[in-house]
Tab-separated table of C-alpha atoms in Angstrom:
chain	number	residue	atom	x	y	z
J	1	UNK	CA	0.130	-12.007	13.918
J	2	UNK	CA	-1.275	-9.395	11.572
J	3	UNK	CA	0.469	-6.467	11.075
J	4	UNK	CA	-1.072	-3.649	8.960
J	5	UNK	CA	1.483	-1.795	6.481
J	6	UNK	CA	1.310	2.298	6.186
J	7	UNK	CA	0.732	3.471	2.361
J	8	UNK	CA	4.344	4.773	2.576
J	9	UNK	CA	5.489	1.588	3.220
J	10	UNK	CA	4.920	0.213	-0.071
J	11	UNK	CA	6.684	1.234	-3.336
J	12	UNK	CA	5.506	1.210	-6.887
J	13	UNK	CA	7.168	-2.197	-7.470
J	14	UNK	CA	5.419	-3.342	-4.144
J	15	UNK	CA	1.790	-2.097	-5.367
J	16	UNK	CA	2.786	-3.686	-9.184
J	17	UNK	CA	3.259	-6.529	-7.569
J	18	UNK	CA	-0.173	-6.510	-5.610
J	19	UNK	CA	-1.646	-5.790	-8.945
J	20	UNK	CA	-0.130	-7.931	-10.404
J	21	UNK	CA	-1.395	-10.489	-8.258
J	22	UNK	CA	-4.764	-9.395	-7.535
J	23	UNK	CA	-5.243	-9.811	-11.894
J	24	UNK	CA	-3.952	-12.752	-11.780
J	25	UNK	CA	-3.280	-14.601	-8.609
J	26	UNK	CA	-2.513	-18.074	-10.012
J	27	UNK	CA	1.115	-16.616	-11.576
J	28	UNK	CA	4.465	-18.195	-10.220
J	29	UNK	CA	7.099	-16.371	-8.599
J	30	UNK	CA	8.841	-16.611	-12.383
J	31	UNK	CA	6.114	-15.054	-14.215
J	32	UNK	CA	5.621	-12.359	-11.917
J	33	UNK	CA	9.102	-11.489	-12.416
J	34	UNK	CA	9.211	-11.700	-15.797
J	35	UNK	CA	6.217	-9.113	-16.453
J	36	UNK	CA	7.672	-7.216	-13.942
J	37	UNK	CA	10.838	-6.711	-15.347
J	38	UNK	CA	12.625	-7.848	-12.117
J	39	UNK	CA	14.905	-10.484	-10.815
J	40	UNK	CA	12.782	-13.473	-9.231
J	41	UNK	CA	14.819	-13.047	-6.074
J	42	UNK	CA	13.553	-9.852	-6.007
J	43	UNK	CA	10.048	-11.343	-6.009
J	44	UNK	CA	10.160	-13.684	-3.521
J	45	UNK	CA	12.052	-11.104	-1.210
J	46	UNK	CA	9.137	-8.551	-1.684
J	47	UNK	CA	6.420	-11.483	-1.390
J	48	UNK	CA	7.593	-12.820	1.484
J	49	UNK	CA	8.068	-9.334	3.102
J	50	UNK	CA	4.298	-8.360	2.165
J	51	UNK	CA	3.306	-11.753	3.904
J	52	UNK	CA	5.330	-10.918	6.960
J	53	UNK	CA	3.630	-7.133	6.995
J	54	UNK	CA	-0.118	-8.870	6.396
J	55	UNK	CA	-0.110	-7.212	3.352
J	56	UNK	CA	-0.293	-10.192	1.667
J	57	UNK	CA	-3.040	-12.757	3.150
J	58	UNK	CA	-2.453	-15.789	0.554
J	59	UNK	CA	-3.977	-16.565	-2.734
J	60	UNK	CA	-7.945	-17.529	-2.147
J	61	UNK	CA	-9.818	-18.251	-4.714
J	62	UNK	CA	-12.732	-15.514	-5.956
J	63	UNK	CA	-15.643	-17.862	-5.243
J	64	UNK	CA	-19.198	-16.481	-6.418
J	65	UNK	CA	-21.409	-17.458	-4.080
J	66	UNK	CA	-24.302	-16.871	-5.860
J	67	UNK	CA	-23.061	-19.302	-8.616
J	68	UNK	CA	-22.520	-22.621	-5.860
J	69	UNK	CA	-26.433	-21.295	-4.233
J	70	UNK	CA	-25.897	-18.674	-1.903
J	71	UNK	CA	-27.458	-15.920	-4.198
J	72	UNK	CA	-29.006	-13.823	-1.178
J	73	UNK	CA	-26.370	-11.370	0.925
J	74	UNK	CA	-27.972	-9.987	3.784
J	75	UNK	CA	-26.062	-6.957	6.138
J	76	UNK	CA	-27.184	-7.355	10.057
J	77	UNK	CA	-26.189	-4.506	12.677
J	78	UNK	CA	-26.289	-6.160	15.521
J	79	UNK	CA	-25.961	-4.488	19.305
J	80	UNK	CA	-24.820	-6.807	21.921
J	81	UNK	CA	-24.130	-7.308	25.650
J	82	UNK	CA	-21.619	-5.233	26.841
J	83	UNK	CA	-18.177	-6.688	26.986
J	84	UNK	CA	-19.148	-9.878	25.072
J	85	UNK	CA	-17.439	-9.075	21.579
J	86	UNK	CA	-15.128	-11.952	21.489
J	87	UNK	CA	-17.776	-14.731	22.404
J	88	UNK	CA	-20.717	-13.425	20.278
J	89	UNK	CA	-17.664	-13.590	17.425
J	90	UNK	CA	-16.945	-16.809	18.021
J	91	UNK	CA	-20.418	-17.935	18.245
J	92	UNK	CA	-21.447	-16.158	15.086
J	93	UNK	CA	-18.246	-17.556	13.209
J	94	UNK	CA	-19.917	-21.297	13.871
J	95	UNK	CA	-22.739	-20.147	11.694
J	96	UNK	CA	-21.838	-21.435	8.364
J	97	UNK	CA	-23.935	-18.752	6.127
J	98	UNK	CA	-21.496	-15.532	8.398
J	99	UNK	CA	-19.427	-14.730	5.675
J	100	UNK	CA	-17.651	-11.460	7.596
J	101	UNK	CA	-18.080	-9.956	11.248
J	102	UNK	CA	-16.687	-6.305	11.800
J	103	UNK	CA	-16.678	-4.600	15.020
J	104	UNK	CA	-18.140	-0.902	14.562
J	105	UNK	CA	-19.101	1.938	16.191
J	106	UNK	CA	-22.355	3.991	16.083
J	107	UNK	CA	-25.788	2.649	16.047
J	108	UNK	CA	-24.976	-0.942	16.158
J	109	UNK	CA	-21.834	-3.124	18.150
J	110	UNK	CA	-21.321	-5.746	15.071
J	111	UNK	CA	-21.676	-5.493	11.066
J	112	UNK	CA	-22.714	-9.309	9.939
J	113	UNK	CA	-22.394	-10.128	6.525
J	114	UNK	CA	-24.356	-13.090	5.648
J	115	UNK	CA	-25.757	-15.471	2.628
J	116	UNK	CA	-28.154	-17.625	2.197
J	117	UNK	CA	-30.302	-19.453	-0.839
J	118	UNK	CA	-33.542	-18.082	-0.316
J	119	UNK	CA	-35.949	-15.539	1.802
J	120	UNK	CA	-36.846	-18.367	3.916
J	121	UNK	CA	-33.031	-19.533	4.163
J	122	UNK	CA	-32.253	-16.304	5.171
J	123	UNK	CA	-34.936	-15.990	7.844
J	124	UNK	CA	-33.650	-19.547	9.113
J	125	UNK	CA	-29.770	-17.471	9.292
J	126	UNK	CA	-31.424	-14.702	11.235
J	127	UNK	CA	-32.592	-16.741	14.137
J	128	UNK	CA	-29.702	-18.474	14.460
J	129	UNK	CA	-27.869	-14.948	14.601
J	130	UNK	CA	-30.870	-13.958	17.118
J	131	UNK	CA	-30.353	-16.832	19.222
J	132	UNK	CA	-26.843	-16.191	19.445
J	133	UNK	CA	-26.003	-15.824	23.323
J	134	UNK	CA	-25.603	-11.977	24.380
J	135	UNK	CA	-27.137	-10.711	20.827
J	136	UNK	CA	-30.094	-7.990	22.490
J	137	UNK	CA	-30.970	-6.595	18.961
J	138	UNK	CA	-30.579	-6.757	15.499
J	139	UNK	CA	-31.608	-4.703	12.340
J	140	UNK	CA	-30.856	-7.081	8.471
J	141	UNK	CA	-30.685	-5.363	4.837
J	142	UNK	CA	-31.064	-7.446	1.995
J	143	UNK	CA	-28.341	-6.554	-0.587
J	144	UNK	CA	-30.141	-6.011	-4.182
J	145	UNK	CA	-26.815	-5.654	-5.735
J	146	UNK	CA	-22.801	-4.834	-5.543
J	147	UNK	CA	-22.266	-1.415	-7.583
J	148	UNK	CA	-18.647	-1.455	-5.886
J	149	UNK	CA	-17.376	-4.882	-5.282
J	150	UNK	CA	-14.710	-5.703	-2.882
J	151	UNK	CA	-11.163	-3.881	-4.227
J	152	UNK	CA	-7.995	-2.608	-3.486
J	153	UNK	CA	-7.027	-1.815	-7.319
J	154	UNK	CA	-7.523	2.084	-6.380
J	155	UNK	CA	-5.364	2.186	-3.720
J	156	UNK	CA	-2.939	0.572	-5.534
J	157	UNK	CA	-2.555	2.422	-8.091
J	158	UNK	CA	-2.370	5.510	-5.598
J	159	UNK	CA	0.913	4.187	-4.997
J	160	UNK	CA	2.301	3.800	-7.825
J	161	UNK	CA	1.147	7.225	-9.799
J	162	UNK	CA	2.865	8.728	-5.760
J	163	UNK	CA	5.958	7.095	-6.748
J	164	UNK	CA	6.387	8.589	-10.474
């Protein structure tokens, strides 16, 4: 079950640790509490808290999907049958090249964040997404780049300069 964690909830040694592990998320419960200047107990304890809060989600690797052929990210807004979230999810989440589906309000009823190798790759990802039972309508933006990548490193550090 995922849990989400209130910004109060976490101290500075919590969000150092996040950090900490966000740089570098190969280190071992001994490193990290050697460069944090903590006990390893103390490690594993707040680890295994931040896991049980969902603050923590595991250690995936960054994979650039560009670099293994999946160069192209496309957005789709997509506005669906009423009431049919959860099976137009699950259908969409059998479609290899879906990357992310967020439920959203305004215009559209799902954000679809998709890859594929090429124009005509993508095209091939869009009507699968189109044929996708209870999709009525959907609108796709090519990405031309990532100005702000994916990142918590802000928010973060929020915490810790609230905690001095």
């Amino acid at each position: 079950m995922r849990h989400s964690v209130r910004v109060s909830e976490l101290d500075a040694l919590d969000a150092r640790l996040l950090l900490l592990l966000s740089d570098e998320p190969r280190l071992g419960v001994l490193e990290c509490s050697r460069r944090l200047g903590v006990a390893r107990g103390t490690v594993q304890a707040r680890m295994d808290r931040l896991e049980q809060r969902g603050a923590l989600r595991g250690f995936p690797p960054d994979v650039d999907l560009a670099a293994i052929g999946y160069g192209l990210t496309a957005f789709a807004v997509l506005e669906i049958a009423q009431g049919r979230r959860t099976e137009v999810a699950r259908r969409l989440a059998a479609i290899d090249e879906v990357c992310e589906v967020h439920a959203t309000t305004g215009e559209g009823d799902l954000l679809v964040r998709m890859v594929a190798r090429s124009n005509a790759d993508l095209q091939r990802v869009i009507d699968e997404v189109v044929d996708v039972r209870w999709v009525r309508r959907t609108s796709t933006s090519i990405a031309l780049s990532t100005p702000v990548p994916p990142r918590v490193r802000p928010l973060l550090e929020r915490v810790i300069r609230q905690m001095k």
